[in-house]
Short mmCIF file of C-alpha atoms in Angstrom, two decimals:
data_model
loop_
_atom_site.label_atom_id
_atom_site.label_comp_id
_atom_site.label_asym_id
_atom_site.label_seq_id
_atom_site.Cartn_x
_atom_site.Cartn_y
_atom_site.Cartn_z
CA MET A 26 197.15 -122.98 -17.15
CA ARG A 27 194.10 -124.46 -18.60
CA GLU A 28 192.65 -123.61 -21.84
CA GLN A 29 189.57 -124.64 -23.63
CA HIS A 30 187.23 -124.06 -26.39
CA ILE A 31 183.61 -123.95 -25.78
CA GLU A 32 181.08 -124.03 -28.18
CA TYR A 33 177.41 -122.32 -27.62
CA ARG A 34 174.51 -121.20 -29.55
CA ASP A 35 172.62 -118.02 -30.02
CA GLY A 36 169.40 -119.37 -31.96
CA GLU A 37 170.72 -121.17 -35.03
CA THR A 38 174.18 -119.59 -34.92
CA LEU A 39 177.19 -121.72 -33.57
CA LEU A 40 179.40 -119.71 -31.63
CA GLU A 41 182.71 -120.73 -30.00
CA GLY A 42 184.22 -118.97 -26.82
CA PHE A 43 187.75 -119.29 -25.37
CA LEU A 44 187.96 -120.17 -21.50
CA CYS A 45 191.24 -119.79 -19.68
CA TYR A 46 192.22 -120.16 -15.91
CA ASP A 47 194.85 -121.38 -13.57
CA GLU A 48 193.75 -124.69 -12.53
CA SER A 49 195.99 -124.86 -9.61
CA LEU A 50 193.74 -122.39 -7.87
CA PRO A 51 190.58 -123.51 -6.03
CA GLY A 52 186.95 -123.47 -6.94
CA PRO A 53 184.63 -120.87 -8.77
CA ARG A 54 186.18 -117.66 -8.96
CA PRO A 55 185.72 -113.95 -10.05
CA THR A 56 185.41 -113.89 -13.69
CA VAL A 57 186.28 -111.47 -16.48
CA LEU A 58 184.47 -111.78 -19.96
CA ILE A 59 186.07 -110.28 -22.94
CA ASN A 60 184.43 -109.07 -26.11
CA HIS A 61 186.50 -108.98 -29.23
CA ALA A 62 187.21 -106.15 -31.61
CA SER A 63 185.71 -105.80 -35.07
CA ASN A 64 187.77 -108.54 -36.48
CA GLY A 65 186.48 -111.29 -34.36
CA ARG A 66 187.58 -113.54 -31.25
CA ASP A 67 191.37 -113.84 -32.44
CA GLU A 68 194.70 -114.19 -30.68
CA PHE A 69 194.59 -110.85 -29.26
CA VAL A 70 191.82 -111.46 -26.87
CA GLU A 71 193.11 -114.96 -25.95
CA ARG A 72 196.47 -113.25 -24.92
CA LYS A 73 194.49 -110.75 -22.78
CA ALA A 74 192.59 -113.67 -21.27
CA ARG A 75 195.67 -115.57 -20.47
CA ARG A 76 197.00 -112.51 -18.81
CA LEU A 77 194.15 -111.99 -16.55
CA ALA A 78 194.00 -115.80 -15.87
CA TRP A 79 197.81 -115.45 -14.23
CA GLN A 80 196.38 -113.14 -11.88
CA GLY A 81 193.71 -115.58 -10.55
CA TYR A 82 190.53 -114.73 -12.63
CA ALA A 83 188.69 -117.18 -14.83
CA CYS A 84 188.46 -115.50 -18.36
CA PHE A 85 185.90 -116.14 -21.15
CA ALA A 86 186.48 -114.56 -24.32
CA LEU A 87 182.87 -114.42 -26.00
CA ASP A 88 182.42 -115.16 -29.72
CA ASN A 89 180.05 -112.68 -31.08
CA TYR A 90 180.27 -113.60 -34.98
CA GLY A 91 180.35 -117.17 -35.07
CA LYS A 92 182.71 -120.25 -34.82
CA ASP A 93 185.68 -119.44 -37.11
CA LYS A 94 184.45 -116.25 -38.35
CA LEU A 95 187.33 -113.70 -38.55
CA GLY A 96 187.69 -110.69 -40.51
CA ARG A 97 191.28 -110.82 -42.34
CA THR A 98 190.94 -107.36 -43.80
CA PRO A 99 189.29 -104.14 -42.51
CA GLU A 100 186.65 -104.54 -45.07
CA GLU A 101 185.79 -108.03 -43.88
CA SER A 102 185.78 -106.85 -40.27
CA SER A 103 183.50 -104.24 -41.15
CA ALA A 104 180.93 -106.29 -42.86
CA LEU A 105 181.00 -108.75 -39.94
CA MET A 106 180.16 -105.94 -37.42
CA ALA A 107 177.68 -103.86 -39.79
CA PRO A 108 174.74 -105.92 -38.90
CA PHE A 109 175.15 -105.73 -35.18
CA MET A 110 175.69 -101.89 -35.31
CA GLN A 111 172.65 -101.49 -37.29
CA ASP A 112 170.59 -103.71 -34.82
CA ARG A 113 171.88 -103.41 -31.25
CA ARG A 114 169.12 -105.40 -29.77
CA ARG A 115 170.22 -108.22 -31.95
CA LEU A 116 173.58 -107.74 -30.59
CA LEU A 117 172.41 -107.61 -27.11
CA THR A 118 170.92 -111.07 -27.58
CA ARG A 119 173.99 -112.30 -29.00
CA LEU A 120 175.86 -111.03 -25.65
CA GLN A 121 173.65 -112.27 -23.37
CA ALA A 122 173.81 -115.78 -24.84
CA GLY A 123 177.47 -115.69 -24.03
CA LEU A 124 177.06 -114.10 -20.50
CA ALA A 125 174.50 -116.95 -19.74
CA VAL A 126 177.02 -119.61 -21.17
CA ALA A 127 179.80 -117.96 -19.02
CA LYS A 128 177.84 -117.96 -15.71
CA GLY A 129 176.96 -121.62 -16.10
CA LEU A 130 180.66 -122.68 -16.21
CA PRO A 131 181.86 -124.70 -12.94
CA ILE A 132 184.76 -122.37 -12.59
CA VAL A 133 182.86 -119.16 -12.77
CA ASN A 134 181.56 -117.35 -9.69
CA SER A 135 178.40 -115.97 -11.31
CA LYS A 136 178.19 -113.25 -8.69
CA ARG A 137 181.46 -111.81 -9.33
CA VAL A 138 181.52 -111.27 -12.97
CA ALA A 139 183.00 -108.25 -15.01
CA VAL A 140 183.11 -107.63 -18.72
CA MET A 141 185.70 -105.85 -20.81
CA GLY A 142 186.14 -105.39 -24.60
CA PHE A 143 188.18 -103.59 -27.25
CA CYS A 144 186.70 -101.32 -29.93
CA PHE A 145 183.64 -102.83 -30.97
CA GLY A 146 184.04 -105.23 -28.06
CA GLY A 147 183.91 -102.02 -26.01
CA LEU A 148 180.66 -101.11 -27.29
CA CYS A 149 179.29 -104.52 -26.60
CA THR A 150 180.56 -104.12 -23.31
CA LEU A 151 178.80 -100.95 -22.60
CA ASP A 152 175.76 -102.28 -24.14
CA LEU A 153 175.54 -105.12 -21.48
CA ALA A 154 175.87 -102.26 -18.75
CA ARG A 155 173.20 -100.12 -20.54
CA ALA A 156 170.74 -103.38 -20.54
CA ASN A 157 171.42 -103.99 -16.72
CA ALA A 158 173.08 -107.32 -17.34
CA ASP A 159 173.88 -108.86 -14.05
CA VAL A 160 177.52 -108.02 -13.98
CA ARG A 161 179.41 -106.10 -11.21
CA GLY A 162 181.35 -103.73 -13.61
CA VAL A 163 182.45 -103.23 -17.40
CA VAL A 164 185.44 -101.87 -18.90
CA SER A 165 185.80 -100.42 -22.38
CA PHE A 166 189.03 -99.94 -24.17
CA HIS A 167 188.94 -97.48 -27.22
CA GLY A 168 185.25 -98.57 -27.27
CA LEU A 169 182.72 -96.99 -29.89
CA LEU A 170 180.30 -94.98 -27.62
CA LYS A 171 177.25 -94.52 -29.71
CA PRO A 172 174.04 -94.67 -27.80
CA SER A 173 172.19 -98.06 -27.91
CA GLY A 174 168.61 -96.67 -27.58
CA PHE A 175 167.95 -99.01 -24.72
CA THR A 176 169.57 -97.66 -21.83
CA GLU A 177 167.79 -98.53 -18.66
CA PRO A 178 166.83 -95.76 -16.16
CA LYS A 179 169.15 -96.98 -13.39
CA ILE A 180 172.28 -98.82 -14.41
CA ARG A 181 173.98 -100.95 -11.81
CA ALA A 182 177.38 -102.08 -13.05
CA LYS A 183 180.17 -99.66 -12.60
CA VAL A 184 181.54 -98.48 -15.84
CA LEU A 185 185.08 -97.56 -16.81
CA MET A 186 185.80 -96.33 -20.19
CA LEU A 187 189.55 -95.98 -21.16
CA HIS A 188 189.64 -93.63 -24.17
CA GLY A 189 192.15 -92.11 -26.72
CA TYR A 190 191.15 -88.28 -26.89
CA ASP A 191 191.84 -88.21 -30.54
CA ASP A 192 190.23 -91.58 -31.63
CA PRO A 193 188.31 -90.61 -34.74
CA MET A 194 185.75 -93.43 -34.19
CA ALA A 195 184.69 -91.82 -30.64
CA PRO A 196 185.03 -88.09 -31.03
CA PRO A 197 184.41 -85.46 -28.33
CA GLU A 198 180.79 -85.08 -29.04
CA ASP A 199 180.32 -88.86 -28.32
CA VAL A 200 182.20 -88.40 -25.08
CA LEU A 201 179.68 -85.75 -23.99
CA ALA A 202 176.61 -87.74 -25.34
CA ILE A 203 177.72 -90.83 -23.23
CA ALA A 204 178.58 -88.61 -20.12
CA SER A 205 175.20 -87.24 -20.20
CA GLU A 206 173.57 -90.61 -20.97
CA LEU A 207 175.26 -92.69 -18.04
CA THR A 208 174.89 -89.78 -15.83
CA ALA A 209 171.03 -89.58 -16.42
CA ALA A 210 171.04 -93.41 -15.74
CA GLY A 211 172.77 -92.84 -12.15
CA ALA A 212 175.74 -94.96 -13.14
CA ASP A 213 178.92 -95.01 -11.21
CA TRP A 214 181.02 -94.24 -14.37
CA GLN A 215 184.72 -93.08 -15.08
CA LEU A 216 186.23 -92.07 -18.32
CA HIS A 217 190.03 -91.88 -18.68
CA ALA A 218 190.97 -89.84 -21.55
CA TYR A 219 194.43 -90.03 -22.90
CA GLY A 220 195.85 -87.03 -25.12
CA GLN A 221 197.96 -87.65 -28.17
CA THR A 222 196.33 -91.02 -28.34
CA VAL A 223 194.02 -92.52 -31.31
CA HIS A 224 192.06 -95.73 -31.70
CA ALA A 225 193.37 -99.09 -31.11
CA PHE A 226 195.97 -98.01 -28.70
CA THR A 227 196.19 -101.32 -26.98
CA ASN A 228 196.83 -103.23 -30.15
CA PRO A 229 200.71 -103.52 -31.00
CA LYS A 230 199.72 -104.36 -34.45
CA ALA A 231 198.00 -100.85 -35.20
CA ASN A 232 200.08 -98.83 -37.05
CA ASP A 233 198.08 -96.42 -39.26
CA ARG A 234 198.33 -92.90 -37.37
CA ALA A 235 196.99 -91.35 -40.62
CA ASN A 236 193.82 -93.05 -40.12
CA GLY A 237 193.64 -92.75 -36.52
CA LYS A 238 194.58 -96.29 -35.42
CA GLN A 239 198.03 -96.43 -33.54
CA TYR A 240 199.45 -98.55 -30.79
CA ASP A 241 200.60 -96.48 -27.84
CA GLU A 242 202.79 -98.01 -25.29
CA SER A 243 201.89 -95.52 -22.34
CA ALA A 244 198.14 -95.49 -23.10
CA ASP A 245 198.31 -99.50 -23.17
CA ARG A 246 200.21 -99.59 -19.95
CA ARG A 247 198.13 -96.88 -18.17
CA SER A 248 194.70 -98.54 -19.30
CA TRP A 249 195.79 -102.09 -18.29
CA HIS A 250 196.60 -100.59 -14.78
CA ALA A 251 193.31 -98.82 -14.50
CA LEU A 252 191.77 -102.08 -15.58
CA GLU A 253 193.52 -104.02 -12.61
CA GLU A 254 192.63 -101.22 -10.13
CA PHE A 255 188.95 -101.48 -11.32
CA LEU A 256 188.76 -105.22 -11.24
CA ALA A 257 190.05 -105.43 -7.79
CA GLU A 258 187.47 -102.85 -6.89
CA VAL A 259 184.48 -104.42 -8.33
CA LEU A 260 185.26 -108.22 -8.08
CA LYS A 261 186.80 -108.26 -4.31
CA MET B 15 208.87 -88.44 10.42
CA ARG B 16 210.41 -84.98 10.30
CA GLU B 17 208.12 -82.06 10.00
CA GLN B 18 209.44 -78.38 9.36
CA HIS B 19 207.90 -74.99 8.61
CA ILE B 20 210.23 -73.18 5.90
CA GLU B 21 209.76 -69.31 5.42
CA TYR B 22 210.69 -68.05 2.13
CA ARG B 23 209.91 -64.75 0.06
CA ASP B 24 208.27 -63.82 -3.02
CA GLY B 25 209.44 -60.05 -3.27
CA GLU B 26 208.17 -58.53 -0.16
CA THR B 27 205.70 -61.30 0.77
CA LEU B 28 206.66 -63.71 3.66
CA LEU B 29 205.56 -66.97 2.88
CA GLU B 30 205.71 -70.31 5.12
CA GLY B 31 205.73 -73.69 3.41
CA PHE B 32 205.50 -77.14 5.23
CA LEU B 33 208.12 -79.80 4.66
CA CYS B 34 207.66 -83.38 5.70
CA TYR B 35 209.77 -86.48 5.12
CA ASP B 36 210.80 -89.73 6.67
CA GLU B 37 214.31 -88.93 8.10
CA SER B 38 215.06 -92.92 8.35
CA LEU B 39 215.42 -93.04 4.75
CA PRO B 40 218.70 -91.92 3.00
CA GLY B 41 219.47 -88.76 0.96
CA PRO B 42 217.79 -86.53 -1.50
CA ARG B 43 214.84 -88.21 -2.89
CA PRO B 44 211.85 -87.78 -5.38
CA THR B 45 209.82 -84.91 -4.13
CA VAL B 46 206.09 -83.93 -4.44
CA LEU B 47 205.08 -80.26 -4.05
CA ILE B 48 201.39 -79.70 -3.00
CA ASN B 49 199.28 -76.45 -3.76
CA HIS B 50 196.82 -75.68 -1.38
CA ALA B 51 193.16 -74.87 -2.13
CA SER B 52 191.39 -71.55 -1.89
CA ASN B 53 191.51 -71.36 1.79
CA GLY B 54 195.27 -71.49 2.04
CA ARG B 55 197.95 -73.80 3.40
CA ASP B 56 196.03 -75.64 5.96
CA GLU B 57 195.73 -79.02 7.86
CA PHE B 58 194.28 -80.61 4.62
CA VAL B 59 197.54 -80.29 2.69
CA GLU B 60 199.72 -81.20 5.67
CA ARG B 61 197.81 -84.31 6.03
CA LYS B 62 198.57 -85.05 2.12
CA ALA B 63 202.08 -84.39 2.65
CA ARG B 64 202.40 -86.67 5.55
CA ARG B 65 200.72 -89.35 3.56
CA LEU B 66 202.98 -89.29 0.85
CA ALA B 67 206.14 -88.91 3.15
CA TRP B 68 205.04 -92.48 4.43
CA GLN B 69 205.60 -93.64 0.99
CA GLY B 70 209.09 -92.43 0.72
CA TYR B 71 208.74 -89.05 -1.14
CA ALA B 72 209.79 -85.68 0.34
CA CYS B 73 206.73 -83.40 0.40
CA PHE B 74 206.67 -79.55 0.30
CA ALA B 75 203.30 -77.73 0.57
CA LEU B 76 203.65 -74.50 -0.90
CA ASP B 77 202.17 -71.27 0.63
CA ASN B 78 200.79 -69.08 -2.20
CA TYR B 79 199.09 -66.65 0.19
CA GLY B 80 201.48 -65.62 2.89
CA LYS B 81 202.43 -66.77 6.39
CA ASP B 82 199.31 -67.38 8.47
CA LYS B 83 196.88 -66.07 5.84
CA LEU B 84 194.18 -68.38 5.82
CA GLY B 85 190.53 -68.08 4.56
CA ARG B 86 188.10 -68.93 7.39
CA THR B 87 185.02 -68.43 5.37
CA PRO B 88 184.35 -68.95 1.84
CA GLU B 89 184.18 -65.33 1.44
CA GLU B 90 187.70 -64.82 2.92
CA SER B 91 188.97 -67.59 0.60
CA SER B 92 187.58 -65.93 -2.42
CA ALA B 93 189.03 -62.55 -1.51
CA LEU B 94 192.52 -64.39 -1.19
CA MET B 95 192.30 -66.13 -4.25
CA ALA B 96 190.75 -63.39 -6.64
CA PRO B 97 194.03 -61.25 -7.21
CA PHE B 98 195.75 -64.48 -8.39
CA MET B 99 192.76 -65.35 -10.61
CA GLN B 100 192.94 -62.00 -12.27
CA ASP B 101 196.68 -61.90 -12.67
CA ARG B 102 198.04 -65.19 -13.40
CA ARG B 103 201.46 -64.06 -14.19
CA ARG B 104 201.64 -62.84 -10.72
CA LEU B 105 200.43 -66.14 -9.55
CA LEU B 106 203.02 -67.77 -11.79
CA THR B 107 205.97 -65.66 -10.07
CA ARG B 108 204.67 -66.82 -6.55
CA LEU B 109 204.38 -70.56 -7.53
CA GLN B 110 208.13 -70.26 -9.05
CA ALA B 111 209.37 -68.81 -6.03
CA GLY B 112 208.01 -71.72 -3.86
CA LEU B 113 209.47 -74.29 -6.73
CA ALA B 114 212.95 -72.63 -6.34
CA VAL B 115 212.97 -72.96 -2.57
CA ALA B 116 211.90 -76.49 -2.64
CA LYS B 117 214.47 -77.34 -5.32
CA GLY B 118 217.17 -75.72 -2.81
CA LEU B 119 216.31 -78.05 0.14
CA PRO B 120 218.93 -80.73 0.77
CA ILE B 121 216.43 -83.53 1.08
CA VAL B 122 215.06 -82.53 -2.34
CA ASN B 123 216.22 -84.48 -5.57
CA SER B 124 215.62 -81.45 -7.79
CA LYS B 125 215.74 -83.49 -10.97
CA ARG B 126 212.65 -85.77 -9.68
CA VAL B 127 209.93 -83.39 -8.57
CA ALA B 128 206.36 -83.61 -9.24
CA VAL B 129 203.48 -80.93 -8.34
CA MET B 130 200.01 -81.72 -7.22
CA GLY B 131 197.16 -79.39 -5.95
CA PHE B 132 193.55 -79.15 -5.25
CA CYS B 133 190.98 -76.65 -6.71
CA PHE B 134 192.75 -73.47 -6.92
CA GLY B 135 195.89 -75.43 -6.15
CA GLY B 136 195.07 -77.76 -9.26
CA LEU B 137 195.04 -74.61 -11.30
CA CYS B 138 198.43 -73.54 -9.80
CA THR B 139 199.58 -76.82 -10.77
CA LEU B 140 198.62 -76.74 -14.20
CA ASP B 141 200.15 -73.44 -14.71
CA LEU B 142 203.36 -74.57 -13.55
CA ALA B 143 203.28 -77.16 -16.58
CA ARG B 144 201.76 -74.41 -18.93
CA ALA B 145 204.94 -72.38 -18.13
CA ASN B 146 207.43 -75.41 -18.52
CA ALA B 147 208.51 -75.07 -15.04
CA ASP B 148 211.35 -78.02 -14.81
CA VAL B 149 209.19 -80.70 -13.06
CA ARG B 150 208.37 -84.15 -14.39
CA GLY B 151 204.47 -84.24 -14.01
CA VAL B 152 201.68 -82.28 -12.48
CA VAL B 153 198.51 -83.68 -10.98
CA SER B 154 195.30 -81.68 -10.60
CA PHE B 155 192.66 -82.72 -8.14
CA HIS B 156 189.19 -80.81 -8.80
CA GLY B 157 191.27 -78.08 -10.29
CA LEU B 158 190.06 -75.11 -12.00
CA LEU B 159 190.84 -75.61 -15.83
CA LYS B 160 190.64 -71.88 -17.09
CA PRO B 161 193.28 -71.21 -19.43
CA SER B 162 196.37 -69.02 -18.25
CA GLY B 163 197.12 -66.89 -21.31
CA PHE B 164 200.71 -68.27 -21.23
CA THR B 165 200.80 -72.00 -22.48
CA GLU B 166 204.11 -72.79 -23.78
CA PRO B 167 204.06 -74.39 -27.36
CA LYS B 168 205.59 -77.64 -26.07
CA ILE B 169 204.65 -78.72 -22.64
CA ARG B 170 207.33 -81.16 -20.97
CA ALA B 171 205.64 -82.12 -17.81
CA LYS B 172 203.30 -84.92 -17.90
CA VAL B 173 199.90 -83.73 -17.04
CA LEU B 174 196.97 -85.77 -15.00
CA MET B 175 193.66 -84.31 -14.21
CA LEU B 176 191.37 -85.81 -11.90
CA HIS B 177 188.06 -84.45 -12.32
CA GLY B 178 184.24 -84.78 -11.15
CA TYR B 179 182.23 -84.48 -14.32
CA ASP B 180 179.60 -82.48 -12.44
CA ASP B 181 181.89 -80.04 -10.77
CA PRO B 182 180.24 -76.49 -11.50
CA MET B 183 183.57 -74.90 -11.37
CA ALA B 184 185.06 -76.92 -14.34
CA PRO B 185 182.01 -77.37 -16.71
CA PRO B 186 182.40 -79.59 -19.63
CA GLU B 187 183.32 -76.75 -21.92
CA ASP B 188 186.25 -76.26 -19.79
CA VAL B 189 187.28 -79.73 -19.94
CA LEU B 190 186.96 -79.43 -23.95
CA ALA B 191 189.09 -76.57 -23.84
CA ILE B 192 191.83 -77.67 -21.81
CA ALA B 193 191.86 -80.86 -23.71
CA SER B 194 192.46 -78.74 -27.01
CA GLU B 195 194.96 -76.45 -25.14
CA LEU B 196 197.09 -79.48 -24.09
CA THR B 197 196.69 -81.22 -27.16
CA ALA B 198 197.92 -78.29 -29.06
CA ALA B 199 200.95 -77.89 -26.74
CA GLY B 200 202.05 -81.67 -27.27
CA ALA B 201 201.55 -82.34 -23.64
CA ASP B 202 201.16 -86.10 -22.38
CA TRP B 203 198.14 -85.62 -20.93
CA GLN B 204 195.30 -87.47 -19.07
CA LEU B 205 192.10 -86.72 -17.64
CA HIS B 206 190.00 -88.84 -15.36
CA ALA B 207 186.42 -87.94 -15.28
CA TYR B 208 184.37 -89.30 -12.40
CA GLY B 209 180.37 -89.37 -12.91
CA GLN B 210 178.13 -88.23 -10.27
CA THR B 211 180.92 -86.31 -8.78
CA VAL B 212 181.07 -82.70 -8.02
CA HIS B 213 183.79 -80.25 -6.80
CA ALA B 214 186.06 -80.92 -3.59
CA PHE B 215 185.22 -84.52 -3.77
CA THR B 216 188.73 -85.21 -1.93
CA ASN B 217 187.82 -82.99 1.09
CA PRO B 218 185.90 -84.99 3.76
CA LYS B 219 184.61 -81.47 5.16
CA ALA B 220 182.84 -80.76 1.88
CA ASN B 221 179.16 -81.28 2.35
CA ASP B 222 177.12 -78.88 0.05
CA ARG B 223 175.94 -80.99 -2.74
CA ALA B 224 173.48 -78.15 -3.80
CA ASN B 225 176.34 -75.70 -4.53
CA GLY B 226 178.35 -78.42 -6.04
CA LYS B 227 181.02 -79.46 -3.25
CA GLN B 228 180.81 -82.52 -1.80
CA TYR B 229 183.19 -85.21 -0.42
CA ASP B 230 182.95 -88.70 -2.45
CA GLU B 231 184.63 -91.67 -0.88
CA SER B 232 185.15 -93.41 -3.97
CA ALA B 233 186.44 -90.57 -6.10
CA ASP B 234 188.80 -89.93 -3.51
CA ARG B 235 190.32 -93.27 -3.34
CA ARG B 236 190.37 -93.78 -7.11
CA SER B 237 192.01 -90.44 -7.56
CA TRP B 238 194.43 -91.28 -4.81
CA HIS B 239 195.25 -94.47 -6.56
CA ALA B 240 195.72 -92.68 -9.71
CA LEU B 241 198.09 -90.17 -8.21
CA GLU B 242 200.06 -93.00 -6.57
CA GLU B 243 200.69 -94.67 -10.13
CA PHE B 244 201.29 -91.34 -11.72
CA LEU B 245 204.01 -90.55 -9.07
CA ALA B 246 205.57 -94.01 -9.67
CA GLU B 247 205.83 -93.24 -13.30
CA VAL B 248 207.08 -89.87 -13.72
CA LEU B 249 209.50 -90.03 -10.47
CA LYS B 250 210.91 -93.43 -10.80
#
């Protein structure tokens, strides 16, 4: 398995993505971009990248904060995320910088790219679809669903949202709102809601049910199956 | 492939189910019961039964109306369905009669039973879960979601609802209501919502978008994959 850190820039900001692929397989290949959660491009997304690389995809974990910028506490993570939540166009520019770098990599088949992400990274992923970035499909895991303000009139990417129904960061009113938003934009969208499930259900370290963040083995497994099925559909 | 019509009774009413299984495989096996849509136990559910039988399950298509009772027009189907929608306990008794017959069949592993259904049959399927029928899981395809009035305090069967988000027979308020109902009952539930998709999306003969009934190839395919994944989980 080939692993490589790749520096790139958004304006003055130095960023560092993580590329992973099985070098025993030939040529440019279908590729999955991964957007990290609010704490930054950490071991969690690198593990996801490796897992998909074993299935034959090239994976590129984007860095949306800056090289070596990691939130070590919830407060630090919130502080890193906040400027982008307040300025979604700035976030979009950051995301597009990473997408452009990924598409230029020799291992990447730039016509067969999907994007996925977790929590804040789910929102990043949805924003690329909303802006009609040239990707085949996007997958949000316990993503924030708040509207961006720049949804295109006709979204081309297929959209899959994997959602804990009791997620306090994406309550039912946000689900209804994004359903209306994506329907109006003509998107091919799906939402899988998991009952008795809160935020961060894919993260084995999440263990704070009282504050709505808790790992859930079955939602983790089901959502991963849904991802695999979706990638097989959109990247084939 | 072995196919057999099996007569059974609910009180005075003679019913006729359809059993299907691959006789080349050994012994009692995991079983899927199928509840028909508002028109009755027709060729559509028999085809579904055959498809699952090829995957190794025993399948039994319940008859909830009576032997040879089929709605040939939407009006006839509504007339057949109406008494059961008005008296959900009467419907439950009918469903339980079919479940008991199925569990007594030699080919059926009575400890590994799941139930699925379409439209009105989705509601039948959900009602069995609500009443805590002894089954492992239930799957509703474009089912009606209206509350039954008899939901048990702790639902044991796993629940999967496959839902067209624009289904006029199950609008967003019904989705929110059943989500609350199943959450309160502690159920392990999932809902897959498909955007741009209306009622009857699995039925190739549905072709009335103006009235919210329309076949949809991708929702049909995606929902079938979800069914397969779910059956593998609950009947293993």
